[in-house]
């Protein structure tokens, strides 16, 4: 195992192998295998471009050869920040081939996140597209190379300016020797939504991830006929693996890369490419329900519509079920491992009311009280889990791991859940200090630390506030320094955070100046109290507005 990764105990690993869960297959072997079976099947559709399995394998091998010649070695980390384009898959399969680890960043991440994960992972290279969503990633890359000395290479899809073009690296695979990679080794580092000041990296092995793909593909009924459309950012664990783009490759199907999930574009793509399955977060599902009333595209190819990443009300779930002529599937997962699905043949009641059950019979679930004592079936408690594809530790985070895992290796998800009599989970809330803004996770402490860097602010507390559309939004309570006369304007605070390079989705939607924070009996800031305070205020404002 690579330094900084926590392996499963040997006994457990042996059991998962003996049960056939861990197949001993690497991602490169998987792609080679699928390519051998149907080389000319379409693997990826991305805008006007198409890759067959043969194309994907060939390009991945060529890029892999180029990366070796560039000096990227086995176990080197490479930050990959690409939008939903076919090259994303070429890049990650190339990195898998040489045993280098992609570190997945989202297109919305900015300096604060990218610098941090590059430094934390000691990344040797950074792979971007030139411009996306009006943002020029090359500017960030130039600053990154100054700030983080480990980053020796910037590789660009598109106009590369002074950097290296990804394409120019393609070389003859016969001219290099590929290192041996093994299925029990870490394949990549996934980013956690996080609940502490700094996000954590999640090492996932070939064995464990491919097992989750295998289970996901089976549960979602994927085959080589399946067409999966990625509308959520494909590097996120949900569209990457549940079953997502990689689960589709696992099943030998076709991946359609979509740029965002607006109904205008997405519905047209469904019709054009005969998409059979796609994944949404709840706010997007609400937009699709509205659009379905008036749009005329033929969506009859769609078999499964997945919704996950944030809590989905049973009212909206029922509406979605009625609006689309396909099966709704709720998905409750996490980049750390455990993924739950409602099954395609579950009764409607289960599909609209619950977040489903784990992929594997070997997934262990415990629901416990504050003292780690298991609660009665049906009662709400902290969700703990352990299993064949749930990590035993974050990357290089020994101290944090002592808090995030129990001594016997259960991961503390930070979610509050209960289990129904028939074994399905219902997410009841969250104990971790995180805000779930329509599926985008924000660690309160991370935003607080940025705000505390502002010289006018004495103290801050960041909490969620209810929102009809996104479920939750971000509210920052702030206390001004006594000696300051003037409050920084909201616009100034937002700009301050933007200039610090914080991703836009983490910038508070609302700022509330207060003279003190509500505290708990032991004198800690009561986030529960602050959440109630802003919720009450919003309610009042709503009432006044409707008067
Ligand atoms: P991440 O850190 O981005 O991997 O996010 C994982 C977290 O997202 C989970 O621990 C939950 O808090 C939340 N989550 C994911 N899916 C659902 C869902 N279907 N319902 C409620 N919360 C969810
Ligand atoms: O929110 C998530 O992180 C998530 C949701 C659904 C996830 O990681 C997954 C499925 O695999």
Coordinates of C-alpha atoms and ligand atoms in Angstrom, one line a residue:
X1 CA 0.0 0.0 0.0
X2 CA 1.2 3.5 -0.8
X3 CA 2.4 5.7 2.0
X4 CA -0.4 7.6 3.7
X5 CA -3.1 5.0 2.8
X6 CA -4.7 2.7 5.4
X7 CA -5.2 -0.9 4.1
X8 CA -8.0 -3.1 5.2
X9 CA -6.9 -5.6 7.8
X10 CA -5.5 -8.7 6.1
X11 CA -8.2 -11.0 7.3
X12 CA -10.9 -8.8 5.9
X13 CA -9.1 -8.4 2.6
X14 CA -8.8 -12.1 2.3
X15 CA -12.5 -12.5 3.0
X16 CA -13.5 -10.0 0.3
X17 CA -11.2 -11.8 -2.2
X18 CA -12.5 -15.2 -1.3
X19 CA -16.1 -14.0 -1.7
X20 CA -15.2 -12.8 -5.2
X21 CA -15.9 -9.1 -4.4
X22 CA -12.3 -8.0 -5.1
X23 CA -11.6 -9.5 -8.5
X24 CA -7.9 -8.6 -8.6
X25 CA -8.5 -6.6 -11.7
X26 CA -7.0 -3.1 -12.4
X27 CA -8.7 -0.4 -14.4
X28 CA -6.3 -0.9 -17.2
X29 CA -7.1 -4.6 -17.3
X30 CA -10.8 -3.7 -17.3
X31 CA -10.5 -1.4 -20.3
X32 CA -8.3 -3.9 -22.2
X33 CA -10.8 -6.6 -21.5
X34 CA -13.8 -4.5 -22.6
X35 CA -11.9 -3.4 -25.7
X36 CA -11.2 -7.0 -26.6
X37 CA -14.8 -7.9 -26.4
X38 CA -16.2 -5.1 -28.5
X39 CA -13.5 -2.8 -29.9
X40 CA -15.9 -0.9 -32.1
X41 CA -18.6 -0.2 -29.6
X42 CA -19.0 3.5 -28.8
X43 CA -17.5 4.2 -25.4
X44 CA -17.8 8.0 -25.2
X45 CA -19.9 10.7 -27.0
X46 CA -18.7 14.2 -26.2
X47 CA -20.0 17.1 -28.3
X48 CA -19.2 16.2 -31.9
X49 CA -16.5 13.7 -30.8
X50 CA -16.8 10.0 -30.4
X51 CA -14.5 7.4 -29.0
X52 CA -14.9 3.7 -29.6
X53 CA -13.5 1.4 -26.9
X54 CA -10.6 0.8 -29.2
X55 CA -10.0 4.6 -29.5
X56 CA -10.3 5.1 -25.8
X57 CA -7.7 2.4 -25.1
X58 CA -5.4 3.5 -27.8
X59 CA -5.5 7.2 -26.8
X60 CA -5.1 6.3 -23.1
X61 CA -2.0 4.1 -23.9
X62 CA -0.5 6.8 -26.1
X63 CA -1.0 9.5 -23.5
X64 CA 0.3 7.1 -20.8
X65 CA 3.5 6.6 -22.9
X66 CA 3.8 10.4 -23.2
X67 CA 3.3 10.9 -19.4
X68 CA 6.1 8.4 -18.7
X69 CA 8.4 10.2 -21.1
X70 CA 7.5 13.4 -19.3
X71 CA 8.7 11.9 -16.1
X72 CA 5.4 11.0 -14.4
X73 CA 6.0 7.9 -12.4
X74 CA 4.0 5.3 -10.6
X75 CA 2.4 6.7 -7.4
X76 CA 2.9 10.3 -8.6
X77 CA -0.2 12.4 -8.0
X78 CA -1.8 14.4 -10.8
X79 CA -4.5 17.0 -10.1
X80 CA -7.2 16.5 -12.8
X81 CA -9.7 19.4 -13.2
X82 CA -11.6 18.8 -16.4
X83 CA -15.3 19.5 -17.3
X84 CA -17.5 16.8 -18.8
X85 CA -15.5 16.0 -21.9
X86 CA -14.2 12.7 -23.4
X87 CA -10.6 13.6 -22.6
X88 CA -11.4 13.2 -18.9
X89 CA -11.7 9.5 -19.4
X90 CA -8.6 9.4 -21.7
X91 CA -6.6 11.2 -19.0
X92 CA -7.7 9.0 -16.1
X93 CA -7.2 5.7 -18.0
X94 CA -3.8 7.0 -19.0
X95 CA -2.9 7.7 -15.4
X96 CA -4.2 4.3 -14.3
X97 CA -2.0 2.7 -17.0
X98 CA 1.1 4.1 -15.4
X99 CA 0.0 3.7 -11.9
X100 CA -0.1 7.5 -11.3
X101 CA -3.0 8.8 -9.2
X102 CA -5.5 11.3 -10.5
X103 CA -6.6 13.7 -7.8
X104 CA -10.1 14.7 -8.7
X105 CA -11.0 18.4 -8.6
X106 CA -14.3 19.8 -9.7
X107 CA -14.5 22.5 -12.4
X108 CA -15.9 24.9 -9.9
X109 CA -12.9 24.8 -7.7
X110 CA -10.6 27.8 -7.5
X111 CA -7.3 28.7 -6.1
X112 CA -8.1 28.0 -2.5
X113 CA -9.1 24.4 -3.3
X114 CA -6.6 23.7 -6.1
X115 CA -3.6 25.1 -4.3
X116 CA -4.5 23.1 -1.2
X117 CA -5.1 19.8 -2.8
X118 CA -2.0 20.1 -4.9
X119 CA 0.1 20.8 -1.9
X120 CA -1.5 18.2 0.2
X121 CA -1.1 15.5 -2.4
X122 CA 2.3 16.9 -3.5
X123 CA 1.0 16.8 -7.1
X124 CA 3.5 16.6 -9.9
X125 CA 1.2 17.8 -12.6
X126 CA -2.1 19.6 -13.2
X127 CA -4.4 18.8 -16.1
X128 CA -6.9 21.4 -17.2
X129 CA -9.0 22.5 -20.1
X130 CA -8.0 26.0 -21.4
X131 CA -11.4 27.8 -20.7
X132 CA -14.6 26.5 -19.3
X133 CA -17.7 28.4 -18.1
X134 CA -16.0 31.7 -19.0
X135 CA -13.1 30.9 -16.6
X136 CA -9.5 30.7 -17.8
X137 CA -7.8 27.8 -15.9
X138 CA -4.4 28.7 -17.4
X139 CA -4.2 31.7 -15.2
X140 CA -4.8 29.6 -12.1
X141 CA -2.2 27.1 -13.4
X142 CA 0.5 29.8 -13.7
X143 CA -0.1 30.9 -10.2
X144 CA -0.2 27.3 -9.0
X145 CA 3.2 26.6 -10.4
X146 CA 4.6 29.6 -8.5
X147 CA 2.9 28.7 -5.3
X148 CA 3.3 24.9 -5.2
X149 CA 6.8 23.7 -6.1
X150 CA 5.9 20.1 -6.6
X151 CA 3.8 21.0 -9.7
X152 CA 6.3 20.6 -12.5
X153 CA 3.9 20.2 -15.4
X154 CA 0.7 21.8 -16.6
X155 CA -1.1 19.9 -19.4
X156 CA -3.9 21.6 -21.3
X157 CA -6.8 20.4 -23.4
X158 CA -7.4 23.1 -26.0
X159 CA -5.3 26.2 -26.5
X160 CA -2.2 25.5 -24.4
X161 CA -0.5 28.9 -24.6
X162 CA 2.8 28.6 -22.8
X163 CA 2.0 25.3 -21.3
X164 CA 2.1 21.8 -22.8
X165 CA -0.8 20.6 -24.9
X166 CA -2.1 17.2 -23.7
X167 CA -2.4 16.1 -27.3
X168 CA 1.3 16.8 -28.0
X169 CA 2.2 14.2 -25.4
X170 CA 0.7 11.2 -27.3
X171 CA 3.5 8.8 -28.0
X172 CA 4.0 5.3 -29.2
X173 CA 3.2 2.9 -26.3
X174 CA 5.7 0.4 -27.7
X175 CA 8.5 2.8 -26.9
X176 CA 8.1 2.7 -23.2
X177 CA 7.9 0.1 -20.4
X178 CA 4.7 0.4 -18.4
X179 CA 5.1 -0.3 -14.6
X180 CA 3.2 -3.1 -13.1
X181 CA 0.1 -2.0 -11.1
X182 CA -1.8 -4.2 -8.8
X183 CA -5.5 -4.2 -8.0
X184 CA -5.0 -3.8 -4.2
X185 CA -3.1 -0.5 -4.8
X186 CA -4.7 2.9 -4.7
X187 CA -6.0 4.0 -8.1
X188 CA -6.8 7.6 -7.4
X189 CA -7.6 10.2 -4.7
X190 CA -11.2 11.4 -4.5
X191 CA -12.0 14.6 -2.8
X192 CA -14.2 14.6 0.3
X193 CA -17.0 17.1 0.9
X194 CA -15.4 17.6 4.2
X195 CA -16.6 19.0 7.5
X196 CA -13.3 20.4 8.8
X197 CA -11.3 23.4 7.9
X198 CA -9.4 21.6 5.1
X199 CA -10.9 19.0 2.8
X200 CA -9.5 15.5 3.0
X201 CA -8.4 13.1 0.2
X202 CA -9.8 9.7 -0.2
X203 CA -7.6 6.9 -1.5
X204 CA -9.7 4.3 -3.5
X205 CA -8.1 1.0 -4.7
X206 CA -8.8 -0.7 -8.0
X207 CA -10.2 -3.6 -6.2
X208 CA -12.6 -1.7 -4.0
X209 CA -13.8 0.8 -6.6
X210 CA -14.3 -1.8 -9.3
X211 CA -16.4 -3.9 -6.9
X212 CA -18.6 -0.9 -6.3
X213 CA -18.9 -0.4 -10.1
X214 CA -19.8 -4.1 -10.5
X215 CA -22.5 -3.9 -7.8
X216 CA -23.8 -0.5 -9.1
X217 CA -24.0 -1.7 -12.7
X218 CA -25.9 -4.7 -11.7
X219 CA -28.4 -2.9 -9.4
X220 CA -29.0 -0.2 -12.1
X221 CA -29.5 -2.9 -14.8
X222 CA -26.6 -1.7 -17.0
X223 CA -25.5 -3.7 -20.0
X224 CA -23.5 -2.9 -23.2
X225 CA -26.8 -1.4 -24.5
X226 CA -26.9 1.2 -21.8
X227 CA -26.3 4.9 -22.5
X228 CA -25.4 6.9 -19.4
X229 CA -25.5 10.7 -19.7
X230 CA -23.3 12.6 -17.3
X231 CA -24.8 16.0 -16.5
X232 CA -23.3 16.4 -13.0
X233 CA -19.6 17.1 -13.0
X234 CA -18.2 13.7 -13.9
X235 CA -15.3 13.7 -11.4
X236 CA -17.8 13.8 -8.5
X237 CA -18.2 10.3 -7.0
X238 CA -21.9 10.0 -7.9
X239 CA -21.6 10.5 -11.7
X240 CA -18.2 8.9 -11.6
X241 CA -19.3 5.6 -10.0
X242 CA -22.9 5.2 -9.0
X243 CA -22.9 3.7 -11.7
X244 CA -21.8 6.8 -13.5
X245 CA -19.3 7.0 -16.3
X246 CA -17.0 4.3 -14.9
X247 CA -19.8 1.9 -14.1
X248 CA -20.9 2.3 -17.7
X249 CA -17.4 1.5 -19.0
X250 CA -17.5 -1.5 -16.6
X251 CA -20.7 -2.7 -18.3
X252 CA -19.4 -2.0 -21.8
X253 CA -22.0 0.7 -22.4
X254 CA -21.8 4.2 -23.9
X255 CA -21.1 7.4 -21.9
X256 CA -22.6 10.7 -23.1
X257 CA -20.8 13.7 -21.7
X258 CA -23.2 16.6 -21.2
X259 CA -22.3 20.2 -20.4
X260 CA -24.6 20.8 -17.5
X261 CA -28.2 19.6 -16.9
X262 CA -30.4 22.3 -18.3
X263 CA -33.5 20.6 -19.8
X264 CA -33.1 22.4 -23.2
X265 CA -29.7 20.7 -23.8
X266 CA -30.1 17.6 -21.7
X267 CA -33.5 16.6 -23.2
X268 CA -32.2 17.1 -26.7
X269 CA -29.3 14.9 -25.9
X270 CA -31.5 12.2 -24.4
X271 CA -33.5 12.1 -27.6
X272 CA -30.5 12.3 -30.0
X273 CA -28.3 9.7 -28.3
X274 CA -31.1 7.5 -26.8
X275 CA -29.9 7.9 -23.3
X276 CA -31.1 5.2 -21.0
X277 CA -30.0 6.5 -17.6
X278 CA -28.8 9.7 -16.0
X279 CA -28.2 11.1 -12.5
X280 CA -29.5 14.3 -11.0
X281 CA -29.3 16.2 -7.7
X282 CA -32.6 17.3 -6.2
X283 CA -32.7 20.9 -7.4
X284 CA -32.0 19.8 -11.0
X285 CA -34.8 17.2 -10.6
X286 CA -37.2 20.0 -9.7
X287 CA -36.2 21.9 -12.8
X288 CA -36.7 18.8 -14.9
X289 CA -40.2 18.2 -13.5
X290 CA -41.2 21.7 -14.5
X291 CA -39.7 21.4 -17.9
X292 CA -41.3 18.0 -18.6
X293 CA -44.7 19.8 -18.6
X294 CA -44.0 21.7 -21.7
X295 CA -41.1 20.3 -23.6
X296 CA -41.7 18.1 -26.5
X297 CA -38.6 16.0 -26.9
X298 CA -39.0 12.2 -27.1
X299 CA -37.6 10.9 -23.8
X300 CA -38.8 7.3 -24.3
X301 CA -35.3 5.8 -24.3
X302 CA -34.9 6.8 -20.6
X303 CA -35.3 3.8 -18.3
X304 CA -33.8 5.1 -15.0
X305 CA -33.7 8.6 -13.5
X306 CA -31.4 8.7 -10.5
X307 CA -31.6 11.4 -7.8
X308 CA -29.1 11.7 -5.0
X309 CA -26.4 13.8 -3.3
X310 CA -28.8 15.6 -1.0
X311 CA -32.1 14.9 0.6
X312 CA -35.1 14.5 -1.7
X313 CA -38.5 15.1 -0.3
X314 CA -41.1 12.4 -0.9
X315 CA -43.4 15.0 -2.5
X316 CA -40.9 15.9 -5.1
X317 CA -40.0 12.2 -5.6
X318 CA -43.6 11.4 -6.3
X319 CA -43.9 14.3 -8.7
X320 CA -40.8 13.1 -10.6
X321 CA -42.2 9.6 -10.7
X322 CA -45.4 11.0 -12.3
X323 CA -43.6 13.4 -14.7
X324 CA -41.3 10.9 -16.4
X325 CA -42.2 7.5 -17.8
X326 CA -39.2 5.7 -16.3
X327 CA -38.1 4.3 -12.9
X328 CA -36.9 6.8 -10.3
X329 CA -34.0 5.6 -8.2
X330 CA -32.8 7.3 -5.1
X331 CA -29.1 7.2 -4.4
X332 CA -27.4 8.0 -1.1
X333 CA -23.7 7.7 -1.3
X334 CA -20.4 9.2 -0.3
X335 CA -16.9 9.4 -1.8
X336 CA -15.6 7.5 1.2
X337 CA -17.4 4.4 0.0
X338 CA -20.9 3.2 1.0
X339 CA -23.6 3.7 -1.7
X340 CA -27.3 2.9 -1.2
X341 CA -29.8 2.5 -3.9
X342 CA -33.5 2.0 -4.1
X343 CA -33.9 -1.0 -6.4
X344 CA -35.6 -0.7 -9.8
X345 CA -38.3 -3.2 -8.8
X346 CA -38.9 -1.7 -5.3
X347 CA -42.5 -0.7 -4.6
X348 CA -43.2 3.0 -5.3
X349 CA -43.6 3.6 -1.5
X350 CA -39.9 2.5 -0.9
X351 CA -38.7 4.5 -3.9
X352 CA -40.2 7.8 -2.9
X353 CA -39.8 7.5 0.8
X354 CA -36.4 6.0 1.3
X355 CA -32.8 6.3 0.2
X356 CA -32.5 2.6 -0.4
X357 CA -30.1 0.0 0.9
X358 CA -26.4 -0.8 0.4
X359 CA -24.8 -2.3 -2.7
X360 CA -23.3 -5.2 -1.0
X361 CA -24.4 -7.9 1.5
X362 CA -20.9 -7.3 3.1
X363 CA -21.7 -3.6 3.8
X364 CA -22.0 -3.3 7.5
X365 CA -24.3 -0.6 8.8
X366 CA -24.6 0.5 12.4
X367 CA -26.9 3.2 13.7
X368 CA -25.7 4.4 17.1
X369 CA -26.4 7.1 19.7
X370 CA -24.0 9.7 20.9
X371 CA -22.2 7.1 23.0
X372 CA -21.8 4.7 20.1
X373 CA -24.5 2.4 21.4
X374 CA -26.6 0.8 18.7
X375 CA -30.2 2.1 18.8
X376 CA -33.3 0.1 18.2
X377 CA -34.4 -0.6 14.6
X378 CA -36.4 2.4 13.3
X379 CA -34.8 4.9 15.6
X380 CA -32.6 7.7 14.3
X381 CA -28.9 7.8 15.1
X382 CA -25.4 8.3 13.7
X383 CA -24.8 6.2 10.6
X384 CA -21.5 4.2 10.8
X385 CA -20.4 1.8 8.1
X386 CA -17.6 -0.6 7.2
X387 CA -17.3 -2.8 4.1
X388 CA -15.5 -3.9 1.0
X389 CA -15.5 -0.5 -0.7
X390 CA -15.5 1.9 2.3
X391 CA -12.1 3.4 3.1
X392 CA -10.4 2.7 6.4
X393 CA -8.7 6.1 6.5
X394 CA -8.2 9.3 4.7
X395 CA -4.9 10.0 2.8
X396 CA -2.2 11.1 5.2
X397 CA -4.5 12.2 7.9
X398 CA -3.6 10.1 10.9
X399 CA -5.0 12.4 13.6
X400 CA -8.2 13.1 11.7
X401 CA -8.7 9.4 11.1
X402 CA -8.8 8.7 14.8
X403 CA -12.0 10.8 14.9
X404 CA -13.5 9.7 11.6
X405 CA -13.2 6.0 12.2
X406 CA -14.1 3.8 15.2
X407 CA -11.3 1.6 16.6
X408 CA -12.8 -1.3 14.8
X409 CA -12.7 0.4 11.4
X410 CA -16.3 1.8 11.0
X411 CA -16.4 5.1 9.1
X412 CA -18.4 7.8 10.9
X413 CA -20.4 9.2 8.0
X414 CA -21.7 12.2 10.0
X415 CA -25.1 11.5 8.7
X416 CA -28.2 10.8 10.9
X417 CA -30.3 8.0 9.6
X418 CA -32.8 5.4 10.5
X419 CA -33.5 2.0 9.1
X420 CA -37.0 0.9 8.2
X421 CA -38.4 -2.5 9.0
X422 CA -37.6 -3.8 5.5
X423 CA -33.9 -2.7 5.7
X424 CA -34.0 0.6 3.8
X425 CA -32.3 3.7 5.0
X426 CA -33.9 7.1 5.5
X427 CA -31.5 10.0 5.9
X428 CA -32.8 12.2 8.7
X429 CA -30.2 14.9 8.8
X430 CA -26.6 15.5 9.6
X431 CA -24.4 15.7 12.7
X432 CA -21.3 16.9 10.8
X433 CA -20.6 20.6 10.4
X434 CA -21.3 20.6 6.7
X435 CA -23.8 22.4 4.5
X436 CA -25.4 20.5 1.6
X437 CA -26.2 23.1 -1.0
X438 CA -28.2 21.2 -3.5
X439 CA -25.7 18.3 -3.5
X440 CA -22.6 20.5 -3.2
X441 CA -21.0 20.0 0.1
X442 CA -19.5 22.8 2.1
X443 CA -17.5 22.5 5.3
X444 CA -18.6 25.3 7.6
X445 CA -15.2 25.6 9.1
X446 CA -13.5 26.1 5.8
X447 CA -15.6 29.1 5.0
X448 CA -15.2 30.4 8.6
X449 CA -11.4 30.3 8.3
X450 CA -11.5 32.3 5.2
X451 CA -13.8 34.9 6.7
X452 CA -11.7 35.1 9.9
X453 CA -8.8 36.3 7.7
X454 CA -10.7 39.5 7.2
X455 CA -9.3 42.2 9.5
X456 CA -12.7 43.7 10.4
X457 CA -14.2 40.5 11.6
X458 CA -14.0 39.4 15.2
X459 CA -15.8 36.1 14.9
X460 CA -17.9 34.1 12.4
X461 CA -20.2 31.1 12.4
X462 CA -21.3 29.6 9.2
X463 CA -24.6 27.5 9.1
X464 CA -27.1 26.2 6.7
X465 CA -30.4 28.0 6.1
X466 CA -33.5 26.3 4.6
X467 CA -34.1 26.9 0.9
X468 CA -37.1 25.7 -1.2
X469 CA -34.9 25.1 -4.2
X470 CA -31.5 24.1 -3.1
X471 CA -32.6 22.5 0.2
X472 CA -30.0 24.5 2.0
X473 CA -28.0 27.6 1.5
X474 CA -25.1 29.1 3.3
X475 CA -25.5 31.8 6.0
X476 CA -22.6 33.5 7.7
X477 CA -23.2 35.1 11.1
X478 CA -20.5 37.6 11.8
X479 CA -19.4 39.7 14.8
X480 CA -17.6 42.9 13.9
X481 CA -14.4 43.9 15.8
X482 CA -15.3 46.4 18.5
X483 CA -12.9 49.1 17.3
X484 CA -14.4 49.0 13.7
X485 CA -17.0 51.6 13.1
X486 CA -18.2 50.5 9.7
X487 CA -19.5 47.2 8.6
X488 CA -17.9 45.8 5.4
X489 CA -20.7 45.6 2.9
X490 CA -22.0 42.3 1.7
X491 CA -20.5 42.9 -1.7
X492 CA -17.1 43.6 -0.1
X493 CA -17.2 40.3 1.9
X494 CA -18.2 38.3 -1.2
X495 CA -15.4 39.9 -3.2
X496 CA -13.0 39.2 -0.3
X497 CA -13.8 35.5 -0.4
X498 CA -13.7 35.4 -4.2
X499 CA -10.2 37.0 -4.2
X500 CA -9.0 34.4 -1.7
X501 CA -10.0 31.9 -4.4
X502 CA -12.8 30.2 -2.7
X503 CA -15.1 28.3 -5.1
X504 CA -18.3 30.3 -5.8
X505 CA -20.7 27.7 -4.4
X506 CA -19.0 28.1 -0.9
X507 CA -19.5 31.8 -0.7
X508 CA -22.3 32.6 1.8
X509 CA -25.6 33.4 0.3
X510 CA -26.4 35.6 3.2
X511 CA -24.5 37.5 5.9
X512 CA -26.0 38.4 9.3
X513 CA -24.3 40.9 11.5
X514 CA -24.8 40.1 15.2
X515 CA -23.3 41.3 18.5
X516 CA -22.9 37.8 19.9
X517 CA -23.6 34.2 19.1
X518 CA -26.1 32.0 20.9
X519 CA -24.1 29.5 23.0
X520 CA -24.7 26.1 24.4
X521 CA -24.8 25.2 28.1
X522 CA -21.0 24.6 28.0
X523 CA -20.4 27.9 26.2
X524 CA -19.8 26.6 22.7
X525 CA -21.3 28.4 19.7
X526 CA -24.7 26.8 19.2
X527 CA -25.0 26.2 15.5
X528 CA -28.4 24.7 16.2
X529 CA -29.5 27.9 17.7
X530 CA -28.1 30.0 14.9
X531 CA -29.8 27.7 12.3
X532 CA -33.1 28.2 14.1
X533 CA -32.5 32.0 14.3
X534 CA -32.0 32.4 10.6
X535 CA -34.8 30.0 9.7
X536 CA -37.2 32.0 11.9
X537 CA -36.0 35.2 10.3
X538 CA -36.6 33.8 6.8
X539 CA -40.0 32.6 7.8
X540 CA -40.9 36.1 9.0
X541 CA -39.6 37.7 5.8
X542 CA -41.6 35.3 3.8
X543 CA -44.8 36.2 5.7
X544 CA -44.2 39.9 5.3
X545 CA -43.6 39.5 1.6
X546 CA -46.9 37.6 1.1
X547 CA -48.8 40.2 3.1
Ligands
LIG1 P1 -19.5 13.7 -0.3 O1 -18.7 14.2 0.8 O2 -19.5 14.8 -1.4 O3 -19.1 12.4 -0.8 O4 -21.0 13.7 0.2 C1 -21.5 12.6 0.9 C2 -22.6 13.1 1.7 O5 -23.7 13.6 0.9 C3 -23.3 12.1 2.5 O6 -22.6 11.7 3.7 C4 -24.6 12.7 2.8 O7 -24.5 13.7 3.9 C5 -24.9 13.4 1.6 N1 -25.9 12.7 0.7 C6 -25.5 12.0 -0.4 N2 -26.6 11.4 -1.0 C7 -27.7 11.8 -0.2 C8 -29.1 11.5 -0.3 N3 -29.7 10.8 -1.2 N4 -29.9 12.1 0.7 C9 -29.3 12.8 1.7 N5 -28.0 13.1 1.8 C10 -27.2 12.6 0.8
LIG2 O1 -23.2 12.9 -2.5 C1 -22.4 12.0 -2.8 O2 -21.2 12.1 -2.5 C2 -22.9 10.8 -3.5 C3 -24.2 10.7 -3.8 C4 -24.7 9.5 -4.5 C5 -22.0 9.8 -3.9 O3 -20.6 9.9 -3.6 C6 -22.4 8.7 -4.6 C7 -23.8 8.6 -4.9 O4 -21.5 7.7 -4.9

